[in-house]
């Protein structure tokens, strides 16, 4: 919390980021709130939604179409994208 507060006050000097993913079952396409038997066997596009909140700056949303392992590889790629978006 200390670094987040410092990043809000002085974003050029301090950097703080929070990364969190969304429940993947809610991001499959096609998506319906109501269960249909016809959709149970249908192929679904799996999309992993990850948000990065860079304290002191607007939040960034990333969509991963299963091209990265969901481990430190994904985190490193997200941090790289955050860095590129801040420039």
Coordinates of C-alpha atoms in Angstrom, one line a residue:
X1 CA 0.0 0.0 0.0
X2 CA 2.9 2.3 0.7
X3 CA 4.3 2.0 -2.9
X4 CA 0.8 2.3 -4.4
X5 CA 0.3 5.5 -2.5
X6 CA 3.7 6.8 -3.5
X7 CA 3.0 5.9 -7.2
X8 CA -0.3 7.8 -7.0
X9 CA 1.5 10.9 -5.7
X10 CA 4.6 10.8 -7.9
X11 CA 4.2 8.3 -10.8
X12 CA 7.4 9.5 -12.5
X13 CA 9.4 8.3 -9.5
X14 CA 7.5 5.3 -8.1
X15 CA 6.0 2.3 -9.9
X16 CA 3.4 0.0 -8.5
X17 CA 1.2 -2.4 -10.4
X18 CA -1.5 -5.0 -9.4
X19 CA -2.3 -7.8 -11.9
X20 CA -5.3 -10.0 -11.6
X21 CA -7.1 -12.4 -13.9
X22 CA -10.8 -13.0 -14.3
X23 CA -12.7 -16.3 -13.9
X24 CA -12.1 -18.0 -17.2
X25 CA -15.5 -19.8 -17.4
X26 CA -17.2 -16.4 -17.8
X27 CA -15.1 -15.4 -20.8
X28 CA -15.7 -18.3 -23.1
X29 CA -17.4 -17.4 -26.4
X30 CA -20.2 -17.9 -27.1
X31 CA -21.4 -17.0 -23.6
X32 CA -24.9 -17.2 -22.2
X33 CA -26.2 -16.7 -18.7
X34 CA -28.7 -19.5 -19.3
X35 CA -27.3 -23.0 -19.9
X36 CA -28.3 -24.5 -23.3
X37 CA -27.8 -28.2 -24.1
X38 CA -26.7 -27.3 -27.6
X39 CA -23.9 -25.1 -26.2
X40 CA -22.5 -27.9 -23.9
X41 CA -20.9 -29.8 -26.8
X42 CA -20.1 -26.7 -29.0
X43 CA -16.5 -25.6 -29.4
X44 CA -15.9 -22.4 -27.4
X45 CA -13.2 -19.8 -27.8
X46 CA -11.3 -19.6 -24.5
X47 CA -10.3 -16.0 -23.7
X48 CA -8.3 -15.2 -20.6
X49 CA -9.0 -11.6 -19.4
X50 CA -6.3 -10.0 -17.2
X51 CA -6.3 -6.5 -15.8
X52 CA -3.3 -4.5 -14.7
X53 CA -3.9 -1.5 -12.4
X54 CA -0.8 0.7 -12.6
X55 CA -1.2 3.0 -9.6
X56 CA -1.3 6.6 -10.7
X57 CA -2.3 5.8 -14.3
X58 CA -5.4 4.4 -16.1
X59 CA -6.0 0.6 -15.8
X60 CA -5.1 -1.7 -18.8
X61 CA -7.0 -4.8 -19.9
X62 CA -5.3 -7.6 -21.7
X63 CA -6.9 -10.5 -23.6
X64 CA -4.9 -13.8 -23.9
X65 CA -6.1 -16.3 -26.4
X66 CA -4.2 -19.2 -24.8
X67 CA -0.9 -18.1 -26.4
X68 CA 1.0 -18.0 -23.1
X69 CA 1.2 -20.4 -20.2
X70 CA -0.8 -19.1 -17.3
X71 CA 2.2 -18.8 -14.9
X72 CA 5.2 -16.6 -14.7
X73 CA 5.4 -16.4 -18.5
X74 CA 2.0 -14.6 -18.6
X75 CA 3.0 -12.3 -15.8
X76 CA 6.3 -11.4 -17.5
X77 CA 4.6 -10.7 -20.9
X78 CA 2.0 -8.5 -19.1
X79 CA 4.7 -6.5 -17.4
X80 CA 6.4 -6.0 -20.7
X81 CA 3.1 -4.8 -22.3
X82 CA 2.5 -2.5 -19.3
X83 CA 5.9 -1.0 -19.9
X84 CA 5.2 -0.5 -23.6
X85 CA 1.8 1.1 -22.9
X86 CA 3.3 3.6 -20.5
X87 CA 5.7 5.0 -23.1

